[in-house]
Coordinates of C-alpha atoms (C1' of nucleotides) in Angstrom, one line a residue:
Chain K
M30 CA 138.3 123.5 65.2
K31 CA 135.6 121.9 63.1
N32 CA 133.5 121.0 65.9
L33 CA 131.3 124.2 65.4
E34 CA 131.0 123.6 61.8
I35 CA 129.7 119.9 62.4
A36 CA 127.6 120.9 65.2
Q37 CA 126.1 123.4 62.9
I38 CA 125.3 120.9 60.2
F39 CA 124.1 118.5 62.6
E40 CA 121.7 121.5 63.9
E41 CA 120.6 122.0 60.3
I42 CA 120.0 118.1 59.6
A43 CA 117.7 118.4 63.0
D44 CA 115.5 121.4 61.5
I45 CA 115.3 119.3 58.2
L46 CA 114.1 116.1 59.9
E47 CA 111.7 118.2 61.9
I48 CA 110.1 119.5 59.0
K49 CA 109.8 116.1 57.5
N50 CA 108.2 115.1 60.8
V51 CA 110.8 112.5 61.5
E52 CA 110.6 111.3 65.2
W53 CA 113.6 111.1 67.7
K54 CA 116.2 111.5 65.2
P55 CA 116.4 115.4 65.5
Q56 CA 116.8 115.1 69.1
A57 CA 119.8 112.8 68.6
Y58 CA 121.1 115.1 66.2
R59 CA 120.7 118.0 68.6
K60 CA 122.3 116.3 71.2
A61 CA 125.3 115.6 69.3
A62 CA 125.9 118.9 68.2
R63 CA 125.6 120.2 71.8
A64 CA 128.2 117.6 72.8
L65 CA 130.3 118.7 69.8
K66 CA 130.4 122.3 71.0
T67 CA 132.1 121.3 74.4
C68 CA 134.2 118.2 73.6
E69 CA 137.6 117.7 72.7
D70 CA 138.8 119.0 69.2
V71 CA 137.2 115.9 66.7
E72 CA 140.1 116.0 64.5
A73 CA 142.5 115.3 67.5
I74 CA 140.1 112.6 68.8
Y75 CA 140.0 110.9 65.3
K76 CA 143.6 111.3 64.9
K77 CA 144.4 109.5 68.4
G78 CA 141.6 107.0 68.6
G79 CA 140.1 106.7 65.0
I80 CA 136.3 106.3 64.6
K81 CA 135.9 104.3 67.8
A82 CA 137.2 107.2 69.9
L83 CA 134.5 109.4 68.0
D84 CA 131.8 106.8 69.0
K85 CA 132.8 107.4 72.6
I86 CA 131.6 110.9 72.6
P87 CA 128.3 110.9 74.5
G88 CA 125.5 111.4 72.1
V89 CA 127.7 110.1 69.1
G90 CA 127.0 106.8 68.0
Q91 CA 128.5 104.8 64.9
R92 CA 126.4 106.7 62.4
L93 CA 127.1 110.2 63.4
A94 CA 130.6 109.0 63.9
K95 CA 131.1 108.1 60.4
K96 CA 129.6 111.6 59.3
I97 CA 132.1 113.3 61.3
V98 CA 135.0 111.5 59.8
Q99 CA 133.4 112.2 56.4
Y100 CA 133.5 115.8 57.3
I101 CA 136.9 115.8 58.6
E102 CA 138.3 114.0 55.3
T103 CA 136.0 115.6 52.5
G104 CA 134.8 118.8 54.4
K105 CA 131.0 117.5 53.3
I106 CA 128.3 115.3 54.9
S107 CA 126.7 113.5 52.0
E108 CA 123.4 112.8 54.1
Y109 CA 123.4 116.5 54.7
E110 CA 123.8 117.3 51.1
R111 CA 121.1 114.9 49.9
L112 CA 118.6 116.4 52.8
K113 CA 119.2 119.7 51.7
K114 CA 117.8 119.0 48.3
T115 CA 114.7 117.6 49.9
V116 CA 113.4 120.6 51.7
P117 CA 113.4 124.5 50.5
K118 CA 115.9 126.5 51.9
Y119 CA 113.6 129.1 53.3
L120 CA 111.9 126.7 55.5
T121 CA 114.8 126.5 57.6
E122 CA 115.6 129.9 57.4
L123 CA 112.1 130.9 58.7
M124 CA 112.8 128.2 61.6
K125 CA 115.7 130.7 62.7
V126 CA 112.9 133.1 63.8
P127 CA 112.3 132.6 67.6
G128 CA 108.8 131.3 67.9
L129 CA 108.6 129.7 64.8
G130 CA 109.3 125.9 64.6
P131 CA 109.0 123.4 62.0
K132 CA 105.2 123.3 62.0
K133 CA 104.3 127.1 61.8
A134 CA 107.3 127.9 59.4
A135 CA 105.6 125.1 57.0
K136 CA 101.9 126.3 57.6
L137 CA 103.3 129.9 56.7
A138 CA 105.1 128.8 53.7
N139 CA 102.2 126.9 52.4
K140 CA 99.3 128.8 52.8
L141 CA 101.1 132.4 52.4
K142 CA 103.4 131.2 49.8
I143 CA 106.2 132.7 51.8
K144 CA 109.6 131.9 50.2
S145 CA 111.8 134.2 52.1
M146 CA 112.5 136.3 55.3
K147 CA 111.5 139.4 53.0
N148 CA 108.2 137.4 52.0
L149 CA 107.6 137.0 55.9
E150 CA 107.9 140.6 56.8
Q151 CA 105.5 141.7 53.5
V152 CA 102.7 139.6 55.2
I153 CA 103.1 140.7 58.4
K154 CA 102.7 144.2 57.3
Q155 CA 99.6 143.5 55.3
H156 CA 98.3 141.5 58.4
K157 CA 97.8 138.3 56.8
I158 CA 99.1 136.0 59.4
A159 CA 96.5 137.3 61.9
K160 CA 93.7 135.9 59.5
L161 CA 95.2 132.4 59.3
K162 CA 93.5 129.7 61.0
T163 CA 95.2 128.7 64.2
F164 CA 97.3 131.7 64.0
G165 CA 95.7 135.1 65.3
E166 CA 96.8 139.0 66.4
K167 CA 99.3 137.8 69.2
S168 CA 100.6 135.2 66.8
E169 CA 101.5 137.7 64.2
E170 CA 102.9 140.4 66.8
N171 CA 105.1 137.8 68.2
I172 CA 106.6 136.9 65.0
A173 CA 107.2 140.6 64.2
K174 CA 108.9 140.8 67.4
G175 CA 110.8 137.6 66.9
I176 CA 112.3 138.8 63.6
A177 CA 113.1 142.1 65.2
L178 CA 114.9 139.9 67.9
M179 CA 117.0 138.0 65.6
K180 CA 117.8 141.1 63.6
K181 CA 119.8 142.6 66.6
S182 CA 121.7 139.3 66.3
K183 CA 122.3 138.5 69.7
K184 CA 125.8 137.3 69.6
R185 CA 127.1 135.5 72.4
V186 CA 129.2 137.9 74.6
L187 CA 132.5 137.0 76.2
L188 CA 132.3 135.9 79.7
G189 CA 134.6 138.7 80.9
V190 CA 132.2 141.0 79.7
A191 CA 129.0 139.4 80.9
L192 CA 130.6 138.6 84.5
P193 CA 130.9 142.3 85.9
I194 CA 127.3 143.2 84.4
A195 CA 125.7 140.1 86.3
E196 CA 127.5 141.2 89.5
E197 CA 126.3 144.5 89.3
I198 CA 122.6 143.5 88.6
I199 CA 123.2 141.0 91.6
A200 CA 124.4 143.5 94.0
R201 CA 121.3 145.9 93.2
L202 CA 119.1 142.9 93.8
R203 CA 120.7 141.6 97.0
V204 CA 119.7 144.9 98.9
V205 CA 116.3 144.7 97.8
K206 CA 114.1 144.0 101.0
G207 CA 113.2 140.5 101.6
V208 CA 115.9 139.1 99.5
D209 CA 118.0 136.3 100.6
K210 CA 120.0 134.5 98.0
V211 CA 121.0 135.7 94.7
I212 CA 123.2 133.8 92.2
A213 CA 124.1 133.7 88.5
A214 CA 123.2 130.3 87.0
G215 CA 123.7 129.4 83.4
S216 CA 126.7 129.2 81.4
L217 CA 127.9 132.4 83.4
R218 CA 128.3 130.1 86.4
R219 CA 129.9 127.3 84.4
M220 CA 132.5 129.9 83.2
L221 CA 131.8 129.2 79.6
E222 CA 134.0 131.4 77.6
T223 CA 131.0 133.0 75.9
I224 CA 127.6 133.6 77.3
G225 CA 124.1 133.5 75.3
D226 CA 122.2 135.7 78.3
I227 CA 122.5 135.9 82.0
D228 CA 120.4 134.0 84.6
I229 CA 119.7 135.1 88.0
L230 CA 118.0 133.0 90.8
I231 CA 116.9 134.6 93.9
T232 CA 114.7 133.7 97.1
S233 CA 112.8 136.3 98.6
T234 CA 109.8 136.7 100.6
K235 CA 108.8 139.8 98.5
P236 CA 109.0 138.6 94.8
E237 CA 107.1 141.9 93.5
L238 CA 109.8 144.1 95.2
V239 CA 112.6 142.1 93.3
M240 CA 110.7 142.1 89.8
D241 CA 109.8 146.3 90.4
K242 CA 113.7 146.9 90.9
F243 CA 114.6 144.5 88.2
T244 CA 112.6 146.1 85.2
S245 CA 113.1 149.4 86.5
M246 CA 116.9 149.7 86.5
K247 CA 118.3 152.4 84.3
D248 CA 120.3 150.3 81.9
V249 CA 117.1 148.4 80.8
A250 CA 116.2 148.9 77.1
R251 CA 113.0 147.0 76.9
V252 CA 110.9 144.8 79.7
L253 CA 110.5 141.2 77.8
A254 CA 108.1 139.8 80.6
K255 CA 107.4 140.7 84.1
G256 CA 105.5 138.3 86.3
P257 CA 105.6 137.4 90.1
T258 CA 108.2 134.7 89.7
R259 CA 110.1 135.5 86.3
G260 CA 111.1 138.7 84.9
S261 CA 113.1 139.3 81.6
I262 CA 114.7 142.3 80.3
L263 CA 116.7 143.5 77.6
L264 CA 119.6 145.7 78.6
K265 CA 120.8 148.9 76.5
N266 CA 123.8 146.8 75.5
N267 CA 121.4 144.2 73.9
L268 CA 122.0 141.6 76.6
Q269 CA 119.1 139.8 78.0
V270 CA 118.8 139.2 81.6
D271 CA 116.4 136.6 83.3
V272 CA 115.7 136.6 86.9
R273 CA 113.7 133.8 88.5
V274 CA 112.2 133.9 92.1
I275 CA 112.2 130.4 93.7
P276 CA 111.0 129.3 96.9
P277 CA 113.7 128.4 99.5
D278 CA 113.0 124.7 99.5
E279 CA 113.3 124.3 95.6
F280 CA 116.3 126.5 95.2
G281 CA 118.7 123.7 95.0
S282 CA 117.0 121.9 92.0
A283 CA 116.4 125.2 90.2
L284 CA 120.1 126.0 90.6
Q285 CA 121.0 122.8 89.2
Y286 CA 118.2 123.1 86.1
F287 CA 119.2 126.5 85.4
T288 CA 122.8 126.1 85.7
G289 CA 123.0 123.4 83.2
S290 CA 124.6 122.2 81.0
K291 CA 121.9 120.8 79.4
N292 CA 123.3 117.6 78.4
H293 CA 124.7 117.3 81.8
S294 CA 121.0 117.7 83.3
I295 CA 119.7 115.2 80.9
A296 CA 122.2 112.8 82.1
L297 CA 121.4 113.5 85.7
R298 CA 117.6 112.9 84.9
K299 CA 118.2 109.6 83.4
L300 CA 120.2 108.6 86.3
A301 CA 117.2 109.5 88.4
I302 CA 114.8 107.5 86.2
K303 CA 117.0 104.3 86.6
K304 CA 116.4 104.5 90.5
G305 CA 112.9 105.4 90.1
L306 CA 113.3 109.0 90.7
K307 CA 112.2 112.1 88.9
I308 CA 114.3 115.1 88.7
S309 CA 112.7 118.4 87.7
E310 CA 113.6 122.0 88.4
Y311 CA 111.3 121.8 91.3
G312 CA 113.0 119.0 93.2
V313 CA 113.7 115.4 93.2
F314 CA 110.6 113.1 93.5
K315 CA 110.1 109.4 94.5
G316 CA 106.2 109.3 93.0
K317 CA 104.4 112.4 94.6
K318 CA 107.1 112.4 97.4
K319 CA 109.7 115.1 97.2
I320 CA 113.2 113.9 98.6
A321 CA 115.1 116.6 97.7
G322 CA 115.5 120.1 96.5
K323 CA 116.8 122.8 98.9
T324 CA 120.5 122.2 97.8
E325 CA 122.3 121.4 94.9
K326 CA 124.3 119.0 97.0
A327 CA 121.0 117.2 98.3
V328 CA 119.9 116.8 94.4
Y329 CA 123.2 115.3 93.3
K330 CA 123.1 113.0 96.7
A331 CA 119.7 111.6 95.7
V332 CA 121.1 109.9 92.7
N333 CA 124.1 108.7 94.7
L334 CA 126.5 111.5 93.2
P335 CA 129.0 113.7 95.2
Y336 CA 128.4 117.5 94.5
I337 CA 129.7 118.3 91.0
E338 CA 131.4 121.7 90.4
P339 CA 129.4 123.9 87.8
E340 CA 132.4 124.3 85.6
L341 CA 132.5 120.5 85.1
R342 CA 128.9 120.1 84.2
E343 CA 129.2 119.4 80.3
N344 CA 128.5 115.8 80.1
N345 CA 132.1 115.5 79.2
G346 CA 132.7 112.0 81.6
E347 CA 132.3 114.0 85.0
I348 CA 129.0 112.2 86.0
E349 CA 131.1 108.8 85.1
V350 CA 133.9 109.9 86.9
A351 CA 131.7 111.2 90.0
R352 CA 130.1 107.8 90.2
Q353 CA 133.2 106.2 90.7
G354 CA 134.4 109.1 93.4
K355 CA 137.1 110.1 91.3
L356 CA 136.0 113.6 90.9
P357 CA 139.3 116.2 90.8
K358 CA 139.7 118.5 93.7
L359 CA 139.8 121.6 91.4
L360 CA 141.8 124.4 91.4
G361 CA 140.4 127.0 93.7
Y362 CA 139.8 130.7 93.0
S363 CA 142.3 132.1 95.6
D364 CA 144.7 129.3 94.8
I365 CA 147.0 131.5 92.8
K366 CA 150.2 133.0 94.4
G367 CA 151.2 135.5 91.8
D368 CA 150.6 136.8 88.5
L369 CA 153.8 135.7 86.1
H370 CA 152.4 137.9 82.8
V371 CA 151.9 141.5 83.1
H372 CA 152.7 144.6 80.9
S373 CA 153.9 147.9 82.4
K374 CA 154.2 151.4 80.8
Y375 CA 157.6 150.3 79.7
S376 CA 156.0 148.6 76.7
D377 CA 152.2 148.8 76.1
G378 CA 150.8 148.6 79.3
N379 CA 149.0 151.7 81.3
D380 CA 150.5 151.7 84.5
A381 CA 153.7 151.9 86.4
I382 CA 155.7 149.1 87.9
E383 CA 155.1 150.4 91.3
T384 CA 151.3 150.9 90.8
I385 CA 151.0 147.5 89.3
T386 CA 153.1 146.1 92.5
K387 CA 150.9 147.8 94.9
V388 CA 147.8 146.4 93.6
A389 CA 149.1 142.7 93.3
K390 CA 150.0 143.1 96.9
K391 CA 146.7 144.1 97.7
I392 CA 145.2 141.1 96.1
G393 CA 147.2 138.9 98.3
Y394 CA 150.1 137.7 95.6
G395 CA 153.5 137.0 97.0
Y396 CA 155.1 137.9 93.6
I397 CA 154.4 139.5 90.1
A398 CA 156.4 139.2 86.7
I399 CA 156.2 142.4 84.9
T400 CA 156.9 141.0 81.5
D401 CA 157.0 143.5 78.8
H402 CA 157.4 142.9 75.0
S403 CA 160.7 142.5 73.1
P404 CA 161.7 145.1 70.2
S405 CA 160.2 143.3 67.2
L406 CA 156.9 144.0 68.4
K407 CA 156.8 147.6 67.2
I408 CA 153.2 148.6 67.8
A409 CA 153.6 147.3 71.6
H410 CA 156.9 149.4 72.2
G411 CA 159.1 146.3 72.7
L412 CA 162.1 147.0 74.9
D413 CA 165.8 147.4 73.5
E414 CA 168.9 146.8 75.8
K415 CA 169.0 150.2 76.9
Q416 CA 165.6 150.3 78.1
L417 CA 165.9 146.8 79.7
K418 CA 168.6 148.3 81.8
K419 CA 166.6 150.8 83.1
K420 CA 163.7 148.7 83.8
Q421 CA 166.0 146.1 85.7
A422 CA 167.1 148.7 88.0
E423 CA 163.8 150.4 88.7
I424 CA 162.5 146.8 89.6
K425 CA 165.7 146.4 92.0
K426 CA 164.7 149.7 93.5
I427 CA 161.1 148.7 94.0
N428 CA 162.2 145.1 95.4
K429 CA 164.5 147.2 98.4
K430 CA 161.4 148.8 99.7
N431 CA 160.4 145.4 101.1
M432 CA 156.7 145.8 100.1
G433 CA 155.9 141.9 101.0
I434 CA 155.9 141.1 97.5
K435 CA 158.5 140.0 94.9
V436 CA 158.8 142.1 91.7
L437 CA 160.2 139.9 88.9
H438 CA 161.9 141.0 86.1
G439 CA 160.5 139.3 83.0
T440 CA 159.8 139.6 79.1
E441 CA 157.3 138.5 76.8
V442 CA 159.7 137.7 73.8
D443 CA 158.8 137.2 70.5
I444 CA 159.3 133.9 68.7
L445 CA 160.5 134.9 65.2
P446 CA 159.2 133.1 62.2
D447 CA 162.4 130.9 62.2
G448 CA 161.8 130.0 65.6
S449 CA 164.5 131.9 66.9
L450 CA 163.9 134.5 69.8
D451 CA 164.0 138.3 69.5
Y452 CA 166.4 138.5 72.2
S453 CA 169.8 137.0 72.3
D454 CA 170.6 134.4 74.9
K455 CA 173.0 136.8 76.6
I456 CA 170.1 139.1 77.2
L457 CA 167.4 136.4 77.8
K458 CA 169.9 135.1 80.8
Q459 CA 169.3 138.0 82.6
F460 CA 165.6 137.7 83.1
D461 CA 163.9 136.0 86.0
I462 CA 161.4 134.6 83.7
V463 CA 161.1 134.5 79.9
I464 CA 157.8 133.9 78.3
A465 CA 157.8 133.2 74.7
A466 CA 155.0 134.2 72.1
V467 CA 153.8 134.1 68.6
H468 CA 152.6 137.8 67.7
S469 CA 153.2 137.6 63.8
H470 CA 153.1 135.5 60.8
F471 CA 150.2 133.5 61.9
K472 CA 149.3 132.0 58.4
M473 CA 152.0 129.3 58.4
T474 CA 151.5 125.5 57.9
E475 CA 150.7 123.4 60.7
A476 CA 154.5 121.7 60.2
E477 CA 155.9 124.9 60.0
M478 CA 154.5 126.5 63.2
T479 CA 154.8 123.5 65.0
K480 CA 158.6 123.4 64.4
R481 CA 158.6 127.2 64.8
I482 CA 157.3 127.3 68.2
I483 CA 159.2 123.9 69.6
K484 CA 162.4 125.4 68.3
A485 CA 161.5 128.2 70.8
L486 CA 160.6 125.7 73.6
E487 CA 164.2 124.4 73.2
N488 CA 165.9 127.3 74.2
K489 CA 167.1 126.8 77.8
Y490 CA 166.2 130.3 78.9
V491 CA 162.4 130.0 77.9
N492 CA 160.1 129.3 80.8
V493 CA 156.6 129.8 79.5
L494 CA 154.9 129.8 76.3
A495 CA 152.1 132.6 76.0
H496 CA 148.8 132.0 74.6
P497 CA 149.6 128.4 72.7
T498 CA 147.1 128.8 70.2
G499 CA 146.8 132.4 69.3
R500 CA 142.9 132.6 68.9
V501 CA 141.1 135.6 69.7
I502 CA 137.3 134.8 70.3
N503 CA 135.0 136.1 67.5
K504 CA 138.0 137.6 65.7
R505 CA 140.9 135.4 64.9
D506 CA 141.0 131.6 64.6
A507 CA 143.7 129.7 66.5
Y508 CA 146.9 129.2 64.1
K509 CA 147.4 125.8 62.8
V510 CA 149.8 124.0 65.1
N511 CA 150.2 120.5 66.4
L512 CA 149.4 120.6 70.2
E513 CA 150.1 117.0 70.9
K514 CA 153.8 117.8 69.7
I515 CA 153.8 121.2 71.8
F516 CA 152.5 119.6 74.7
S517 CA 155.5 116.9 74.6
S518 CA 158.0 119.4 74.0
A519 CA 157.0 121.7 76.7
K520 CA 157.2 118.5 79.0
K521 CA 160.4 117.8 78.1
N522 CA 161.9 121.1 77.9
K523 CA 160.1 122.2 81.3
V524 CA 158.1 125.1 79.7
A525 CA 154.9 125.6 81.4
L526 CA 151.9 126.5 79.0
E527 CA 149.7 129.7 79.6
V528 CA 146.4 129.9 80.3
D529 CA 145.8 133.5 79.4
G530 CA 142.8 135.0 81.4
T531 CA 142.7 138.0 78.6
P532 CA 138.7 137.7 78.1
D533 CA 138.8 137.2 74.3
R534 CA 141.8 134.9 74.4
L535 CA 141.2 132.4 77.1
D536 CA 144.2 130.4 75.5
L537 CA 144.6 127.4 76.3
N538 CA 140.9 126.7 76.3
D539 CA 139.2 124.4 78.5
V540 CA 139.4 121.5 76.2
H541 CA 143.2 122.0 75.5
I542 CA 144.1 122.5 79.2
R543 CA 142.2 119.0 79.9
E544 CA 144.5 117.4 77.0
A545 CA 147.7 119.1 78.3
I546 CA 147.1 117.8 81.8
K547 CA 146.6 114.3 80.5
A548 CA 149.9 114.7 78.6
G549 CA 151.6 115.9 82.0
V550 CA 152.1 119.6 81.1
K551 CA 152.6 122.0 83.8
L552 CA 150.3 125.4 83.3
V553 CA 150.3 128.8 84.5
C554 CA 147.3 130.8 85.0
V555 CA 148.1 134.5 84.0
T556 CA 146.2 137.9 83.0
D557 CA 148.4 139.2 80.6
A558 CA 147.4 142.3 82.1
H559 CA 147.8 145.8 80.2
S560 CA 146.3 147.9 83.0
I561 CA 145.9 147.1 86.9
N562 CA 142.1 146.4 86.0
N563 CA 143.0 143.7 83.9
L564 CA 144.5 141.9 87.1
K565 CA 140.9 140.8 87.9
N566 CA 140.8 138.7 84.9
M567 CA 142.9 136.0 86.7
R568 CA 139.5 134.4 87.9
L569 CA 138.7 134.0 83.8
A570 CA 142.1 132.1 83.6
I571 CA 141.2 130.2 86.9
G572 CA 137.3 129.4 85.6
T573 CA 138.7 128.0 82.1
A574 CA 141.4 126.1 84.1
R575 CA 138.7 124.4 86.2
R576 CA 136.6 123.5 83.1
G577 CA 139.8 121.7 82.0
W578 CA 139.9 119.7 85.0
A579 CA 142.8 121.3 86.4
Q580 CA 143.9 120.8 90.1
K581 CA 146.1 122.8 92.0
T582 CA 149.1 120.3 91.3
N583 CA 148.7 121.4 87.7
I584 CA 149.1 124.9 88.0
L585 CA 152.6 126.0 88.6
N586 CA 151.8 129.4 90.3
T587 CA 149.9 127.9 93.0
K588 CA 153.4 127.4 94.4
S589 CA 155.9 129.9 95.8
W590 CA 158.3 131.8 93.5
E591 CA 161.2 129.9 95.1
E592 CA 159.6 126.6 94.1
I593 CA 158.6 127.5 90.6
K594 CA 162.3 128.7 90.2
K595 CA 163.4 125.0 91.0
W596 CA 160.9 123.8 88.6
F597 CA 162.0 126.1 85.9
K598 CA 165.8 125.1 85.9
K599 CA 166.7 123.1 83.2
Chain Y
dG6 C1' 120.0 108.2 65.5
dC7 C1' 121.5 106.8 70.6
dC8 C1' 121.7 103.5 74.0
dG9 C1' 121.7 99.4 77.7
dT10 C1' 123.1 96.7 86.2
dT11 C1' 115.2 95.5 83.7
dT12 C1' 116.0 95.7 77.1
dT13 C1' 120.4 94.7 70.7
dC14 C1' 114.5 96.6 70.6
dG15 C1' 112.2 100.0 72.2
dG16 C1' 112.2 103.4 74.6
dC17 C1' 113.9 108.4 74.3
dC18 C1' 114.2 114.6 80.0
dC19 C1' 110.7 117.6 81.9
dG20 C1' 107.8 121.0 82.3
dA21 C1' 106.3 125.8 81.5
dC22 C1' 104.0 129.1 78.3
dT23 C1' 101.4 130.8 74.7
dG24 C1' 97.7 131.3 71.8
dT25 C1' 94.4 129.1 69.9
dT26 C1' 91.4 126.2 71.2
dT27 C1' 87.2 124.0 74.1
dT28 C1' 91.4 120.0 75.2
dC29 C1' 95.6 120.9 73.0
dA30 C1' 99.6 121.8 69.5
dG31 C1' 103.7 123.8 69.1
dT32 C1' 107.8 126.1 70.7
dC33 C1' 111.1 126.9 74.3
dG34 C1' 114.9 126.4 77.6

DNA sequence: GCCGTTTTCGGCCCGACTGTTTTCAGTCG
């Protein structure tokens, strides 16, 4: 996806323009950059609707659309190439230090002849910054801290990693005396696939007790700030956590503000201005008079909007749709009736089928599919015919125990490079559910990969396509594939596409889910669990589906197994 | 550079915090 690359260039352009003291343009570039990070794949948009469709992305106008097209077609943006030459590279580099903006970076470069990060570290050692006019001891110290922070390279952490950490901290703070509400805001609440830092909002009658507890937890590496209403810590794992204690009658507006996304909140505030109102984290105001703030619902209502679910708040059309009263009723976190993609000890899973079944029953599922690998995936101990017989017999035995949950005999069968499957039709026929997946030969051309997968979808025994793009967050890009064609083939062949809840997969992702739904494709939310602990990842799949505007009707495994079976029938 | 039920020109989200000043500029979220 080129979106991130273009977003980065736009941000760099904004930096350069800021250095050059250009007004307003930097904000425009930054806003567009943020929009690109969460909107549909620009190449797909361009292919479908041309430059006019790009222009429709909020924050992207004619001129930026043109630049996006140029990048898609040539891999470069000439305006950026031109601007780069007008400003020394070290200036934009210095700006990456937290605390250094365009003004300070330029001043340091000018007065102290700094031409690199190394230079900067040298002058700090020599205490030259502290002696500079408008700088001082503190400034020098803060820049040093900023560099240290940057070196630790705060990479965004997976939602599936951050979520349990946040929950543990929340549980600890909830029991502190005087605490009422505790909730995580920010990208975590929006269920974004990666999280920069954890934001926790609290109402309490005794803020100082909250802050004491918060800053003295055992896994705190460093306390970055500690005041009566705001605290900030760095955990030993390098994750930053911010806590804010909010007065109860401002909780809704604070929650709205700290949940974001930024572009969503800006759009909301603009709407308020039109109505002669002002929204801030402290409330909605008409002149000096506060007219809302206690609940998020009231904040939205003040600008004539229904409540918008956090997962939708990306300024990707949700405000417009909300105005028309046409918001989707999102898939709920307890709407899933069974997990359809789980591995057992038979292949590369940790647990026995009966153990998995018990846990699934406890979750409240009506069915669970044990879908182990096929033989070609050697590292995962794919099952041969003999092992399949044994597994099938075991499942039969468990089902006879009438545990109140149906165990389905399934497989995750490999799609071989030529699009044929790793089991013969004769074997495939015996499964309750067949999931097809690409696990090898990722580097094909788009045409080859698309043809390969479509051939698999056309097999009459295939019911589900696993992790359709193959991406692994922070590790491996998606393979090249024409999703539009996959969608139409899946629809035609009655194959459901997966929303895989593995923390570093989340595949399909939010954007693709929204496209798939538009194309009329059915989806399943699954965990692809390799241990009973992984079964919890269903909420990540659901959260991702919600970010893709999925409703209950779009997700096949919100139905009973009988109904699903009927749908599968080709 | 974006955007339009007050505008195709002239606005552009809002506020806190920090450090350096002595009323504010710069940075951040």
